[in-house]
GROMACS .gro file of C-alpha atoms in nm:
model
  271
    1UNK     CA    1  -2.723   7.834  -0.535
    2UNK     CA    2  -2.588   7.591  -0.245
    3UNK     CA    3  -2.578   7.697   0.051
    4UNK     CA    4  -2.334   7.557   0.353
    5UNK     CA    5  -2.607   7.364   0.600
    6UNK     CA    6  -2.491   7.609   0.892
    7UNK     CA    7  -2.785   7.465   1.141
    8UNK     CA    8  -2.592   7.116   1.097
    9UNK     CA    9  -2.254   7.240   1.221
   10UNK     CA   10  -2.276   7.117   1.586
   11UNK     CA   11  -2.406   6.765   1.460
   12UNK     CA   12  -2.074   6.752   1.254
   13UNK     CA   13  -1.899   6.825   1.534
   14UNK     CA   14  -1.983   6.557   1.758
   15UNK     CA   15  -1.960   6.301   1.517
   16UNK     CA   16  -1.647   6.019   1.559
   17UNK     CA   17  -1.425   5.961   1.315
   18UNK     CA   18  -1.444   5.598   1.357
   19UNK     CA   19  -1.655   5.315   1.154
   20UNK     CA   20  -2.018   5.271   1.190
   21UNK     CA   21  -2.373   5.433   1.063
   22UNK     CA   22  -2.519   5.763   1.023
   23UNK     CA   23  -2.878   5.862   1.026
   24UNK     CA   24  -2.988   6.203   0.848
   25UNK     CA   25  -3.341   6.278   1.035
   26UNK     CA   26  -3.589   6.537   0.910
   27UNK     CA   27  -3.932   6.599   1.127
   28UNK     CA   28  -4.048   6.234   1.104
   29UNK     CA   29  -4.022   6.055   1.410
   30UNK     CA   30  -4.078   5.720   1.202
   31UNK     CA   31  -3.894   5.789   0.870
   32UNK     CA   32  -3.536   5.868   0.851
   33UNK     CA   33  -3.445   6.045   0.561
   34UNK     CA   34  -3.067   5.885   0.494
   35UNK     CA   35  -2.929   5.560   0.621
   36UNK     CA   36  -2.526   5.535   0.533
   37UNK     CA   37  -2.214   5.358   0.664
   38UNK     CA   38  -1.841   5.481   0.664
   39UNK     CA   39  -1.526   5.360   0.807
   40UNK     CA   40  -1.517   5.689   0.907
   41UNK     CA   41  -1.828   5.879   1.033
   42UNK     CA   42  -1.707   6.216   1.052
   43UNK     CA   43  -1.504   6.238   0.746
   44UNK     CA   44  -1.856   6.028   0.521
   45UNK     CA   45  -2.080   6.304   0.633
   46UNK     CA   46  -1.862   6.595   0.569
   47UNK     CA   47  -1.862   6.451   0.179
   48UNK     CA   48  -2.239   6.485   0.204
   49UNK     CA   49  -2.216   6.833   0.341
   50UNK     CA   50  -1.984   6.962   0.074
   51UNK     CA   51  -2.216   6.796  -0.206
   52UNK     CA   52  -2.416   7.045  -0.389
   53UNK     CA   53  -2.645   6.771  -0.527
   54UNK     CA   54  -2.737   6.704  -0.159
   55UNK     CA   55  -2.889   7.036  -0.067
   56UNK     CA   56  -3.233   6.899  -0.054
   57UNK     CA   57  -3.124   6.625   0.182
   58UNK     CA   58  -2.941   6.859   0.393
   59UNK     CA   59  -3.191   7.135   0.397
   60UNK     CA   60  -3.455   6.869   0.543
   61UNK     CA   61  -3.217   6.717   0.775
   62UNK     CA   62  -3.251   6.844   1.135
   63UNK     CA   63  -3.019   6.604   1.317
   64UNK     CA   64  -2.753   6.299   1.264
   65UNK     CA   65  -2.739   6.040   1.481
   66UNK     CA   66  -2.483   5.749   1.454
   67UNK     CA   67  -2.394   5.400   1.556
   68UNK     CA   68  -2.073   5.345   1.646
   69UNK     CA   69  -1.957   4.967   1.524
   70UNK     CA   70  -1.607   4.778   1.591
   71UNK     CA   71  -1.546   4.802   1.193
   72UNK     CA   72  -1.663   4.770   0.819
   73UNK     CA   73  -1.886   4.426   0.877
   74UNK     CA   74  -2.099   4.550   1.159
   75UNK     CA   75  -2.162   4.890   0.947
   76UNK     CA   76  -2.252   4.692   0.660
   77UNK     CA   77  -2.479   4.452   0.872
   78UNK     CA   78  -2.629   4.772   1.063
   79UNK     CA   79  -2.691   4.967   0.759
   80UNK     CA   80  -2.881   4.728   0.566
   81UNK     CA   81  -3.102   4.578   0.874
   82UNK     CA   82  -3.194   4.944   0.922
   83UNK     CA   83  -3.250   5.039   0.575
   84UNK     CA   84  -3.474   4.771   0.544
   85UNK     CA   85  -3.637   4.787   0.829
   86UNK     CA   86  -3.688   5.196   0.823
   87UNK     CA   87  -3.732   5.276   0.448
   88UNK     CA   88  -3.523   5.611   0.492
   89UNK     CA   89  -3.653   5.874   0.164
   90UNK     CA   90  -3.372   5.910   0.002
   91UNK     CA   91  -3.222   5.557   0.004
   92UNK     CA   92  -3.285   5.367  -0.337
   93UNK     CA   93  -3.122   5.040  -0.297
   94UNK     CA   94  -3.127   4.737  -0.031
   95UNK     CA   95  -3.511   4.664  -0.042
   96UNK     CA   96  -3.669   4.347  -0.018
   97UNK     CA   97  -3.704   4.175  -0.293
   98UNK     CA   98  -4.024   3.971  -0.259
   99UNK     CA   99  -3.919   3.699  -0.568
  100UNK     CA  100  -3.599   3.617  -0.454
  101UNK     CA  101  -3.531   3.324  -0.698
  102UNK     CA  102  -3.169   3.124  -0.787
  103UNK     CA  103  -3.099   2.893  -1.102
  104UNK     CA  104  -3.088   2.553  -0.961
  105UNK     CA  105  -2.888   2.331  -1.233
  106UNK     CA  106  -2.969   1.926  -1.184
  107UNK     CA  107  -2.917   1.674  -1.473
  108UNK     CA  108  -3.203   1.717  -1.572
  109UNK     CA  109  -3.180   2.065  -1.685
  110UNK     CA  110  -3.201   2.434  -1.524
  111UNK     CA  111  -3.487   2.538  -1.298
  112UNK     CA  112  -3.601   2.889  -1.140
  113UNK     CA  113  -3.636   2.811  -0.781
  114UNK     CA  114  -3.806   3.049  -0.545
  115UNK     CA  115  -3.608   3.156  -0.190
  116UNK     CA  116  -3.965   3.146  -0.051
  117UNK     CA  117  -4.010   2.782  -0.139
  118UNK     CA  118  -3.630   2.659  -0.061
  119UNK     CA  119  -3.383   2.703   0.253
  120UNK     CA  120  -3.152   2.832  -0.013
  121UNK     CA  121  -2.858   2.846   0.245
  122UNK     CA  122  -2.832   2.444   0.259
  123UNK     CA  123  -2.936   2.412  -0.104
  124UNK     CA  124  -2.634   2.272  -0.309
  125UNK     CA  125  -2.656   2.395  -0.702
  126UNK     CA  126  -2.758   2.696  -0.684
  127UNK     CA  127  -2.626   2.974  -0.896
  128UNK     CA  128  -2.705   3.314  -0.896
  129UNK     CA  129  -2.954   3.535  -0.662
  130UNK     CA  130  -3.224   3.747  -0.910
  131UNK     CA  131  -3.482   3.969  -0.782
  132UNK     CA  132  -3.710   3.799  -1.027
  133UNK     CA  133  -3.737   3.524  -1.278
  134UNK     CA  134  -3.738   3.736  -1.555
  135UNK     CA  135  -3.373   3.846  -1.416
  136UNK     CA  136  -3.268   3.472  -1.404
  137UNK     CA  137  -3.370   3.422  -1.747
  138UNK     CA  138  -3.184   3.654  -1.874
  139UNK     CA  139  -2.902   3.577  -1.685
  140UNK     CA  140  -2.964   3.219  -1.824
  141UNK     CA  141  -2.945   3.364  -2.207
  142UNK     CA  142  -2.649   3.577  -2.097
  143UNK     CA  143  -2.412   3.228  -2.045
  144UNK     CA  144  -2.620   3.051  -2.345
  145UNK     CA  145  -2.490   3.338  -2.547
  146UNK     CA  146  -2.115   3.381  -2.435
  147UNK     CA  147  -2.108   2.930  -2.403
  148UNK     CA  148  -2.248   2.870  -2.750
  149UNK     CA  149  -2.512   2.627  -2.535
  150UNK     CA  150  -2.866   2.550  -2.657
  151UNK     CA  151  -3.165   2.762  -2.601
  152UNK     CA  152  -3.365   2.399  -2.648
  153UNK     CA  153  -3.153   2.190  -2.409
  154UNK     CA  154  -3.180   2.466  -2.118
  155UNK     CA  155  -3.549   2.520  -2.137
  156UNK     CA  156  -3.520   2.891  -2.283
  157UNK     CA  157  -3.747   2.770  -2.603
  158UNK     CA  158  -3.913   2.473  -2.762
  159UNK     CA  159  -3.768   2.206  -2.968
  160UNK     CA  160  -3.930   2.011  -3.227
  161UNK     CA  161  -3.745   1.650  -3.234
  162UNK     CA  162  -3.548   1.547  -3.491
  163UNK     CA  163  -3.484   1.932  -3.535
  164UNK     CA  164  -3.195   2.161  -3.515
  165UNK     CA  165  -3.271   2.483  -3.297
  166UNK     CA  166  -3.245   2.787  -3.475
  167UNK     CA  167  -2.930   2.923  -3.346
  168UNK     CA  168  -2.739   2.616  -3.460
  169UNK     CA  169  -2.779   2.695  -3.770
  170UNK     CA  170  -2.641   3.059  -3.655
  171UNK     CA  171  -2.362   2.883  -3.512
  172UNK     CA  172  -2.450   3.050  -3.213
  173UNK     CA  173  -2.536   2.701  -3.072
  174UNK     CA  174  -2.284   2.430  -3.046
  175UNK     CA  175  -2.552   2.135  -3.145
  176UNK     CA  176  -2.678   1.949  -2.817
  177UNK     CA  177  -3.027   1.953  -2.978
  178UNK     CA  178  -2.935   1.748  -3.274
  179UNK     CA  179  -2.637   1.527  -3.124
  180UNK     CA  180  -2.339   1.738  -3.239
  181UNK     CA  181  -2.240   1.773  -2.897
  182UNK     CA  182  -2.370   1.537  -2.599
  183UNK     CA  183  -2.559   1.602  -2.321
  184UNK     CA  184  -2.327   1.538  -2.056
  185UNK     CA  185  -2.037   1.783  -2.253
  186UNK     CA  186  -2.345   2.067  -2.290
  187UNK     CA  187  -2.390   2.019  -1.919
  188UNK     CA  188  -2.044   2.009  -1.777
  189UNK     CA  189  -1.985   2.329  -2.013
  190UNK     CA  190  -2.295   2.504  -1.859
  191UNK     CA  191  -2.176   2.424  -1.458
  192UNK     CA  192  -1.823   2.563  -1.553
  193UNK     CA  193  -1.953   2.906  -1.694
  194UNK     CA  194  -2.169   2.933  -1.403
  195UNK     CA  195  -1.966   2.827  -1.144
  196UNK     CA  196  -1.870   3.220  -1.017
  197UNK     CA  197  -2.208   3.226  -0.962
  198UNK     CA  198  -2.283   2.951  -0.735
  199UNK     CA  199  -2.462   2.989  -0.374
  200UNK     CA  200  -2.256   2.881  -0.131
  201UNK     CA  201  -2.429   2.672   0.148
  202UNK     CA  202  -2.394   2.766   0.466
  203UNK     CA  203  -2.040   2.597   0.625
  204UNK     CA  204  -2.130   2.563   0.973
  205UNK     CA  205  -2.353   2.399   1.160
  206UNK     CA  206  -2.584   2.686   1.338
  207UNK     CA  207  -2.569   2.963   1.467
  208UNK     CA  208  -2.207   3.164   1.500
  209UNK     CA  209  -2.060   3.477   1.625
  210UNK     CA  210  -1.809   3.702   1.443
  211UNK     CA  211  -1.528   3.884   1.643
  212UNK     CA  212  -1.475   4.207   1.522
  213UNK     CA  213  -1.197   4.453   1.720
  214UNK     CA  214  -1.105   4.817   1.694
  215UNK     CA  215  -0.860   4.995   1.929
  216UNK     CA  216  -1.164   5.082   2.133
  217UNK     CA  217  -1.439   4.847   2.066
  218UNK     CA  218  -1.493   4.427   2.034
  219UNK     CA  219  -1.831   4.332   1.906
  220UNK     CA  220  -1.973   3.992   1.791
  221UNK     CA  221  -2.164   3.987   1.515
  222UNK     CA  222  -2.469   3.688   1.534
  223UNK     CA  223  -2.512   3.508   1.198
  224UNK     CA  224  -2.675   3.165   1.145
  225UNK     CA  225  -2.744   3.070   0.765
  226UNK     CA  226  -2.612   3.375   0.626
  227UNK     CA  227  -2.933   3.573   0.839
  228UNK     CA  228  -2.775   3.859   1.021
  229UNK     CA  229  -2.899   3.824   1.419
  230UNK     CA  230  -2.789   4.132   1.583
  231UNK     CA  231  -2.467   4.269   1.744
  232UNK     CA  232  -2.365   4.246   2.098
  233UNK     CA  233  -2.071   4.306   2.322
  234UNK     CA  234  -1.998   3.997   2.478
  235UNK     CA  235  -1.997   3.602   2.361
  236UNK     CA  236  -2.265   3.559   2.705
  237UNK     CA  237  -2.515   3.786   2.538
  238UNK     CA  238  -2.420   3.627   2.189
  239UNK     CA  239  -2.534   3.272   2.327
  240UNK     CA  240  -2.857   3.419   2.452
  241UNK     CA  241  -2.987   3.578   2.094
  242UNK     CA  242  -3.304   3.323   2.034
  243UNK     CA  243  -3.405   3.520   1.720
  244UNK     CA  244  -3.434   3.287   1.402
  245UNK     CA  245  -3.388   3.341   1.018
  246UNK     CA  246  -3.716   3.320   0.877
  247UNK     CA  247  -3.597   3.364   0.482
  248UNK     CA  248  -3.283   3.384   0.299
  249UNK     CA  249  -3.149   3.740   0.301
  250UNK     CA  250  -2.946   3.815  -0.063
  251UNK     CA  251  -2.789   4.164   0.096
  252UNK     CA  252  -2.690   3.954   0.406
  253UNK     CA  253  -2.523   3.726   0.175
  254UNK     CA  254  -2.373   3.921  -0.054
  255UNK     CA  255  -2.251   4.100   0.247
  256UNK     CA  256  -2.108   3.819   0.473
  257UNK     CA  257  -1.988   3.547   0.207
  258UNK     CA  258  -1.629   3.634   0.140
  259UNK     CA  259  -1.552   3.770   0.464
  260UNK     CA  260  -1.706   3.493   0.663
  261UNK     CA  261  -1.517   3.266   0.405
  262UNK     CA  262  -1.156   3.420   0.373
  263UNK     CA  263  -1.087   3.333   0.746
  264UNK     CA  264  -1.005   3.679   0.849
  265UNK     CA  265  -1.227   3.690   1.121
  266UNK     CA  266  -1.247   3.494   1.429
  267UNK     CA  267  -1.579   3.287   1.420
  268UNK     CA  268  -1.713   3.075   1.747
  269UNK     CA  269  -1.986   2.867   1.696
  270UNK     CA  270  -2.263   2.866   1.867
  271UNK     CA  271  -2.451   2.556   1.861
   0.00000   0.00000   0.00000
C-alpha cells in the first residue's frame, strides 16, 4: 500500500514554485538518486509525491535540493550536465553515448561518420544524430523504404553490374541501379527526404551567451558549438568562462537548436 512520504513534508515546503532542478538524495554523498527539471519546482515534485509508482524513490529519498534557474533553457542545460555528470539511480535517459555517429550524404554516396572523428558542429551534410551505426543504418533503410531509393546505390547491399537489385523488381526500388532513374534524380530525392534531419552547423562564430529573464532572476547561459559552458549572472563573468567543448554533445543539441535558432532569446557573442 502507498504511503504519503511524511519525513519529506518540510523539503516540500521550502521548495519555489519557480523554474529550475530538483535533486532527490538518498544516503549517498556521491550518487543522487533523481535528477529532474520543472518550470515549476514545487508543483513537479508534488506530482512525484502523489505517484504511487514512486514509493521506492520516495522511501529512499532523505532530502531535495534545487537549483533555481531564470527559465526552461537553463533547467534543461542544468539537468542534463548534471545527469550526466552524476549518474542519479533512477534516471534512464541522457547518457553518453560513446558512438555518436551522423549520415554524412556527399555525391558520392552516404557515409557513417563518427562525432569522435569529426567537429560535427561545422560539418555541412550531416543528417541525423544515432547512438550507433547500427541506428543510422536503419534510419538509412527507413527513407530507402518510404523514397522507393536503392539499397545498391546507398551502400545498404551489393550490386552485381549490369544487374537489377532485388527490390526493383519488388517495385520497392525506383531503378537507379539499372538506369531507370539517374543518379543525380536518386540523389536529389534522397537529400529532400532527409532534409528534417540535417545537423545544423553552428551559426556563429565562437563562443556566445544566452539572456534568459524571470521577474526575479537574469542569467546567461555560455554556449560555443552547441557545447553547453555553464551559467552565470553577469556578461563580465560570461567573458571570463575559458572552458572548451571537447566533443559534440547530441542532448546539448537537441536541446539548444530551435531555441538558439527561432531568435527568441537575446544572444551576445563572445568572441
Amino acid at each position: 500500500m502507498y504511503k504519503y512520504p511524511e519525513h519529506l513534508k518540510n523539503e516540500l515546503a521550502a521548495l519555489p514554485s519557480r523554474p529550475g532542478v530538483y535533486i532527490f538524495h538518498g544516503t549517498s554523498k556521491t550518487m543522487p538518486l533523481y535528477i529532474g527539471k520543472s518550470v515549476n519546482i514545487r508543483s513537479r515534485v508534488m506530482s512525484h509525491f502523489r505517484n504511487k509508482n514512486e514509493a521506492k524513490l520516495l522511501h529512499l529519498t532523505t532530502h531535495i535540493e534545487y537549483i533555481e534557474m531564470a527559465g526552461e533553457l537553463g533547467a534543461l542545460l542544468i539537468e542534463a550536465q548534471l545527469i550526466k555528470a552524476q549518474k542519479p539511480l533512477f534516471n534512464k535517459r541522457l547518457r553518453h553515448a560513446k558512438q555518436l555517429c551522423s549520415l554524412s550524404l556527399k555525391h558520392s554516396g552516404v557515409e557513417v561518420v563518427y562525432a569522435g572523428d569529426r567537429g560535427f558542429w561545422h560539418e555541412d551534410q550531416l543528417f541525423g544524430l544515432f547512438p550507433n551505426k547500427s541506428s543510422a543504418l536503419d534510419a538509412l533503410r527507413a527513407v530507402a523504404d518510404q523514397q522507393r531509393l536503392c539499397y545498391g546505390v546507398l551502400g545498404l547491399e551489393r550490386l552485381v553490374q549490369g544487374r537489377s537489385c532485388f527490390r526493383y523488381a519488388l517495385k520497392r526500388c525506383a531503378g537507379a541501379c539499372c538506369g531507370k532513374e539517374s543518379l543525380e534524380e536518386h540523389q536529389l530525392r534522397l537529400m529532400q527526404a532527409m532534409e528534417s534531419m540535417r545537423v545544423q552547423c553552428w551559426p556563429y562564430d565562437g563562443k556566445v551567451a544566452v539572456e534568459e529573464s524571470s521577474e526575479t532572476l537574469t542569467q546567461y547561459h555560455i554556449i560555443n558549438n552547441w557545447f553547453y559552458l555553464g551559467t552565470v549572472g553577469s556578461l563580465q563573468e560570461a567573458k571570463s568562462i575559458n572552458t572548451t567543448a571537447d566533443c559534440f554533445d547530441r542532448d546539448g543539441y537537441k536541446i539548444l537548436c530551435k531555441p538558439l535558432l527561432s531568435g527568441k532569446f537575446n544572444i551576445i557573442a563572445l568572441e
